[in-house]
GROMACS .gro file of C-alpha atoms in nm:
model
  263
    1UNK     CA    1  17.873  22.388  22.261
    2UNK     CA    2  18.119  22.596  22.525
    3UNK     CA    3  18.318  22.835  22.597
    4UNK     CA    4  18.631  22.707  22.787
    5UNK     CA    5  18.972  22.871  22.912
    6UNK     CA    6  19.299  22.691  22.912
    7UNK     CA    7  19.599  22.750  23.090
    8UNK     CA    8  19.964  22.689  23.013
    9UNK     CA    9  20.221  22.744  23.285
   10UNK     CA   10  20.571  22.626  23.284
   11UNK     CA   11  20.836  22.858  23.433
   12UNK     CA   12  21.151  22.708  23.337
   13UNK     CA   13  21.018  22.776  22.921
   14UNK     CA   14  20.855  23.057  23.005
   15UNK     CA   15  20.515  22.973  22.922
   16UNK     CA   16  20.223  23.131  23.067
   17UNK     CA   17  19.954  23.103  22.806
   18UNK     CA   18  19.589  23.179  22.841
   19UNK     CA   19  19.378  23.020  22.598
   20UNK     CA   20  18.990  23.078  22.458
   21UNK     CA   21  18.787  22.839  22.219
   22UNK     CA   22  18.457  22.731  22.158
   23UNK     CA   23  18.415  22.379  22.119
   24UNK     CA   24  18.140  22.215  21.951
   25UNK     CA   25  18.046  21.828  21.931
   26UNK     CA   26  17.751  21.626  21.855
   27UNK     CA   27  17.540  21.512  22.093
   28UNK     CA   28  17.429  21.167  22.098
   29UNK     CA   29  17.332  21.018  22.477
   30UNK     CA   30  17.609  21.220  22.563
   31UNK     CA   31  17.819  21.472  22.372
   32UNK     CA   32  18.059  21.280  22.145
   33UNK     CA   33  18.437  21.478  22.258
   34UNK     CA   34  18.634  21.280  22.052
   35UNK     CA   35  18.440  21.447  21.758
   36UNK     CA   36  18.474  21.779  21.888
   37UNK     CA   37  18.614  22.060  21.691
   38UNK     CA   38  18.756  22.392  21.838
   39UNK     CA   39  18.716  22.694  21.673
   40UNK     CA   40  18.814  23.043  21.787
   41UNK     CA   41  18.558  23.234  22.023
   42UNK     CA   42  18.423  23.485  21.738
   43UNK     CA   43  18.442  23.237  21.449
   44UNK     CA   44  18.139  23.096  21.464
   45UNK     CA   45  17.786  23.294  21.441
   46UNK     CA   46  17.548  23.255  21.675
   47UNK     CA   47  17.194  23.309  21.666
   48UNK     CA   48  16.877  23.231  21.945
   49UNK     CA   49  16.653  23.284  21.669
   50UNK     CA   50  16.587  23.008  21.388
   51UNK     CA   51  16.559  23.078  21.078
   52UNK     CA   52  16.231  23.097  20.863
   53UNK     CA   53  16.117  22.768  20.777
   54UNK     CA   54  16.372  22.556  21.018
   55UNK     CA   55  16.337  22.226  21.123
   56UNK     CA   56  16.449  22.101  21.442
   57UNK     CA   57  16.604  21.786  21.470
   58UNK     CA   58  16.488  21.563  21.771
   59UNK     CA   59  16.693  21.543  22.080
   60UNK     CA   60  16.842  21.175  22.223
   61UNK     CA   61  16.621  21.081  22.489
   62UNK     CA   62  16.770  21.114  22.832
   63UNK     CA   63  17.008  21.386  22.677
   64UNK     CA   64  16.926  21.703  22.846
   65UNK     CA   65  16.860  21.809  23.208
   66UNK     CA   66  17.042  22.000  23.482
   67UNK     CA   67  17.239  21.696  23.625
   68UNK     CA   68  17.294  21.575  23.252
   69UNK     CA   69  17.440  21.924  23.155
   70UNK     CA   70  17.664  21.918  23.503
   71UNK     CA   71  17.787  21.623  23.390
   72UNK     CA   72  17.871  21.731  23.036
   73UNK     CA   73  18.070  21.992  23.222
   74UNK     CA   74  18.262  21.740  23.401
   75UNK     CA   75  18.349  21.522  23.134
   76UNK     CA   76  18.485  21.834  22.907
   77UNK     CA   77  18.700  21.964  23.164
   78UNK     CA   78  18.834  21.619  23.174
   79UNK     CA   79  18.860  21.546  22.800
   80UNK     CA   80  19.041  21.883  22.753
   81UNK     CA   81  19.340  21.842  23.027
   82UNK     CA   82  19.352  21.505  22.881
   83UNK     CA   83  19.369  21.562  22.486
   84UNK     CA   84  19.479  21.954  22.483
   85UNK     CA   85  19.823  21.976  22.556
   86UNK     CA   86  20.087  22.236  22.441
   87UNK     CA   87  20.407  22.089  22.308
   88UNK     CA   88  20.763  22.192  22.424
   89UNK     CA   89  21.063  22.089  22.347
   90UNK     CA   90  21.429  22.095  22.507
   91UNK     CA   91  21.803  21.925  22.410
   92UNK     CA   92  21.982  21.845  22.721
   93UNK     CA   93  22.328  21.764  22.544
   94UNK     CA   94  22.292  22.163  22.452
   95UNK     CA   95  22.131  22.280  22.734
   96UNK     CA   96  21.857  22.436  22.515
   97UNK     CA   97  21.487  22.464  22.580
   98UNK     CA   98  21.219  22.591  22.369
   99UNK     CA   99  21.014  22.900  22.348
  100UNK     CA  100  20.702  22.941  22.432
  101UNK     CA  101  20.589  22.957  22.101
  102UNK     CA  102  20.816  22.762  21.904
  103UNK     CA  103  20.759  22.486  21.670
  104UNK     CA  104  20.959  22.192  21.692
  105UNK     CA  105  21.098  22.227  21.311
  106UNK     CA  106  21.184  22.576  21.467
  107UNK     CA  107  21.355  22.410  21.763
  108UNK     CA  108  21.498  22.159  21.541
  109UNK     CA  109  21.663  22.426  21.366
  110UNK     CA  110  21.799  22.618  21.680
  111UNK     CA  111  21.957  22.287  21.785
  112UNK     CA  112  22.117  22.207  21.451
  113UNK     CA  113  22.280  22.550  21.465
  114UNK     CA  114  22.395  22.536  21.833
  115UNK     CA  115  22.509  22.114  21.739
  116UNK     CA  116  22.717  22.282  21.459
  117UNK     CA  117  22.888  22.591  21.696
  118UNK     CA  118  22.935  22.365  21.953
  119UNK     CA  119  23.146  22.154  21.723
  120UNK     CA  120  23.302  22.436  21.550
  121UNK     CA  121  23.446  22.534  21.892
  122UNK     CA  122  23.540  22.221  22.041
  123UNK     CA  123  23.767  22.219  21.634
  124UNK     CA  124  23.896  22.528  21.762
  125UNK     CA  125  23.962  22.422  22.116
  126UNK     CA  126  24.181  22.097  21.912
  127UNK     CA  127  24.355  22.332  21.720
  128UNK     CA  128  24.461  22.537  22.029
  129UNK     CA  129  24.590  22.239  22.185
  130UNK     CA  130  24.816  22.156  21.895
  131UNK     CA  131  24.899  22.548  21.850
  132UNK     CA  132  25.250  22.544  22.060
  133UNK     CA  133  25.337  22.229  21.929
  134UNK     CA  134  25.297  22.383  21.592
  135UNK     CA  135  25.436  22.734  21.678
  136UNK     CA  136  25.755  22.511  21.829
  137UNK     CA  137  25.821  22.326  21.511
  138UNK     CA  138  25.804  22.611  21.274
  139UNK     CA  139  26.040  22.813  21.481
  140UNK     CA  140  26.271  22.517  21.447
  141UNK     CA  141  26.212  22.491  21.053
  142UNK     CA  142  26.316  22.861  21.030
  143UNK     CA  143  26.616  22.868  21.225
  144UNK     CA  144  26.709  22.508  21.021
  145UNK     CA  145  26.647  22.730  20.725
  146UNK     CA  146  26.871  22.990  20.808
  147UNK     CA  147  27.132  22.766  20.907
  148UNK     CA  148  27.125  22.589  20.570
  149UNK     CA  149  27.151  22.944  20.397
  150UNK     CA  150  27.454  23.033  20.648
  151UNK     CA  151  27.625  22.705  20.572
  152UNK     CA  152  27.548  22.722  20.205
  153UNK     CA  153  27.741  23.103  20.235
  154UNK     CA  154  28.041  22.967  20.390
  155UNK     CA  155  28.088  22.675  20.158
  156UNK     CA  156  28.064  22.953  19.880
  157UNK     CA  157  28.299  23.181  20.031
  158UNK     CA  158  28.561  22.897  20.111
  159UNK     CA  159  28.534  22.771  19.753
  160UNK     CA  160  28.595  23.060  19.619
  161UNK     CA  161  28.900  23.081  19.846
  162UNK     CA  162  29.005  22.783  19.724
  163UNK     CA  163  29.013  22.869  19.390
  164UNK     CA  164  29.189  23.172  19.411
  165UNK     CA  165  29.462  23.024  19.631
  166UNK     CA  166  29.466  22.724  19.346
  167UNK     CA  167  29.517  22.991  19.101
  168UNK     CA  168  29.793  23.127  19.246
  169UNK     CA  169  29.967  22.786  19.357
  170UNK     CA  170  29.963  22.696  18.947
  171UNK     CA  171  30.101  23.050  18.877
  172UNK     CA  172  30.337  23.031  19.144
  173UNK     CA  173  30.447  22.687  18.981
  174UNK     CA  174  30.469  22.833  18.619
  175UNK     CA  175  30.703  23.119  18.731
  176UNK     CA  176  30.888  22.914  19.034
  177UNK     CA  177  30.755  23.129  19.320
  178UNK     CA  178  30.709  22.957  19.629
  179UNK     CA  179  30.570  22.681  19.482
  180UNK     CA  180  30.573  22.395  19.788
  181UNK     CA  181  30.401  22.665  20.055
  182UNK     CA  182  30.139  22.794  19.813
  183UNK     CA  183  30.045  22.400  19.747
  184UNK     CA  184  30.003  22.327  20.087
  185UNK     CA  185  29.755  22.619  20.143
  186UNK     CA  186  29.557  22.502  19.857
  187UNK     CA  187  29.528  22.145  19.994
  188UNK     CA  188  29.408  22.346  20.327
  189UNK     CA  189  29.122  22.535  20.160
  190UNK     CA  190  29.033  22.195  20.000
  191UNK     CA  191  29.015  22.005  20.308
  192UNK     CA  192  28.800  22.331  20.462
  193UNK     CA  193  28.583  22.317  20.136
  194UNK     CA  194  28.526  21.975  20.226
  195UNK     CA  195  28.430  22.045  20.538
  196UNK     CA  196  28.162  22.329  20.466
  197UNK     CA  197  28.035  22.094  20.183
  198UNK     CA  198  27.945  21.805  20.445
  199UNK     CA  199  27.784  22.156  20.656
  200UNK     CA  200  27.592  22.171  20.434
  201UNK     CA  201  27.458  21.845  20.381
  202UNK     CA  202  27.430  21.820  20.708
  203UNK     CA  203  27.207  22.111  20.762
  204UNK     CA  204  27.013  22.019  20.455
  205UNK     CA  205  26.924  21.646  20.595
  206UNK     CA  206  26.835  21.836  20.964
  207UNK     CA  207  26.632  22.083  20.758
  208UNK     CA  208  26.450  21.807  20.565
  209UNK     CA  209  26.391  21.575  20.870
  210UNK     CA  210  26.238  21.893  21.070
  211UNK     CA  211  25.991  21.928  20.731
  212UNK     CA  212  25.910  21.549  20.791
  213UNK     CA  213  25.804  21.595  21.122
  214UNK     CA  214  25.585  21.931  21.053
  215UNK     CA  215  25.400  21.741  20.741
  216UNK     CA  216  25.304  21.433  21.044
  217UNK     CA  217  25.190  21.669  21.284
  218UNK     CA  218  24.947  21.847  21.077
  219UNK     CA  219  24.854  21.521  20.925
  220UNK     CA  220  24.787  21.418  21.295
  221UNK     CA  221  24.620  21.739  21.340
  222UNK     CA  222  24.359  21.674  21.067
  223UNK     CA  223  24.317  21.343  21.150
  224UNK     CA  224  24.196  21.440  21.528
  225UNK     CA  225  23.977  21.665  21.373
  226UNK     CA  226  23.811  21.432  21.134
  227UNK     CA  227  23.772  21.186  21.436
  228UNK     CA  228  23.616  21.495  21.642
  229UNK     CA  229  23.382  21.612  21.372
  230UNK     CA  230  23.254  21.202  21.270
  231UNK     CA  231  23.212  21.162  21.661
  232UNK     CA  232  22.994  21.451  21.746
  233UNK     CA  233  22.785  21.374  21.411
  234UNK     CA  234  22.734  21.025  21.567
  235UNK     CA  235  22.592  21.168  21.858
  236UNK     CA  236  22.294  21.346  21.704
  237UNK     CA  237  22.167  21.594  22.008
  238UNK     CA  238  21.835  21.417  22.067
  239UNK     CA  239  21.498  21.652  22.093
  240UNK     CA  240  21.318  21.582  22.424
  241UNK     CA  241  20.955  21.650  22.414
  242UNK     CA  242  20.770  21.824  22.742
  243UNK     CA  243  20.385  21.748  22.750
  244UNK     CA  244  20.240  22.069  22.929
  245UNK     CA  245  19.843  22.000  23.006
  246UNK     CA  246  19.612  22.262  23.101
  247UNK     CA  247  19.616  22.373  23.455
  248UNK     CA  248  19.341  22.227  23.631
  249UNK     CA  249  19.260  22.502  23.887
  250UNK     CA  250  19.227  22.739  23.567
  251UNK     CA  251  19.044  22.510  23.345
  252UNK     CA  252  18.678  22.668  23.290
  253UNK     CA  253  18.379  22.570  23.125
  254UNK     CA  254  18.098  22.849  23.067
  255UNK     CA  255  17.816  22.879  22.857
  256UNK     CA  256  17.762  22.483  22.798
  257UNK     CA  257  17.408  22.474  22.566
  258UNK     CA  258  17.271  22.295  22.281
  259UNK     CA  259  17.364  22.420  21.964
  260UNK     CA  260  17.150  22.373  21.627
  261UNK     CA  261  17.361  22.398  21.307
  262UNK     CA  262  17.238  22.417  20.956
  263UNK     CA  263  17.244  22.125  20.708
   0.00000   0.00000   0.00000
């Protein structure tokens, strides 16, 4: 068994981690590391005393010794930068990098949300692009609007012109009253009810051909979007990970011994 010290540096995540463990493994010629478990320094009790009664299981031969235990030393500093990393984590599409103590499901989860703003904005960004475009066209649809309701006025007022001066042409006729004039100003307001009735139609066709083009430009609109949105979900940002190993120049092993444990 030993004590040993690990330590995590990485400035651009902010890490600067200090960790303690105990690690235990068998000992056969030589301590078996890939069988070592780590446990935290207090976690285990330790005694120098056996208990009543206690058997002592023999040692390897050749196991122990001052050059044997030196060597032990060496080989767990070099198992431990080798097999105790600390994980982290960073998206480069996103620019994001992980905390110090983050998971990766944690991380995963950051990205996700950041994936889906950053697509939420580039929607808005679209939207903007399209928004004079759009402004433009409506302003046109409302002035088409009130030219239709202006035309559609007119023709009312010259119809009803026309039937009042009809009215009076027949009643002129009836009673002999200036009977060729008053005809001739009725054909007039006919021919000008004409005239405000093809206004009309005219206005109406410009009005409907202006609602045409509004109904393909947000269609066009939403159809840029949809592209957006099924491009940026084919580009899944992709989670880079960052092996950090234990600094050598920290790395320390104390209190390297032989440990007895109970059966």
């Amino acid at each position: 068994t030993a004590t040993v010290t690990l330590h995590y540096v990485r400035v651009s995540h902010g890490l600067d981690r200090w960790v303690e463990r105990r690690v235990v493994a068998p000992l056969a010629q030589s301590p078996l590391w890939d069988e070592a478990s780590f446990h935290d320094p207090q976690e285990l009790e330790l005694s120098d005393s056996a208990p009543e009664a206690a058997e002592f299981l023999a040692l390897p031969p050749k196991s122990v010794g001052k050059a044997r235990f030196r060597s032990y030393g060496k080989q767990l500093r070099n198992h431990l930068y080798q097999t105790q990393p600390t994980m982290l984590y960073r998206c480069k599409s996103l620019k994001l990098s992980s905390r110090p103590d983050e998971t990766r499901s944690q991380f995963a989860s950051r990205v996700q949300l950041a994936h889906r703003e950053q697509r939420d904005a580039a929607v808005e960004t679209m939207r903007a692009r399209f928004a004079t475009k759009v402004q433009r066209l409506e302003e046109r649809v409302r002035r088409a609007e009130a030219r239709v309701d202006r035309e559609k006025s007119q023709y009312d007022e010259q119809k009803l012109q026309a039937s009042i001066s009809m009215g009076a042409t027949v009643l002129g006729a009836i009673f002999g009253r200036g009977g060729i004039g008053r005809a001739t100003t009725t054909a007039r307001g006919a021919s000008r009810v004409a005239r405000e009735r093809l206004e009309v139609v005219r206005a109406e066709d410009a009005l409907e051909d202006l609602r045409r083009d509004q109904r393909d430009l947000e269609i066009e609109v939403e159809e840029e979007i949809r592209a957006l949105r099924a491009e940026q979900e084919r580009q899944e940002p992709e989670i880079e990970e960052i092996v950090v190993r234990p600094r050598k120049s920290d790395l320390e092993v104390a209190g390297l011994s032989l440990l007895w444990m109970r059966r």
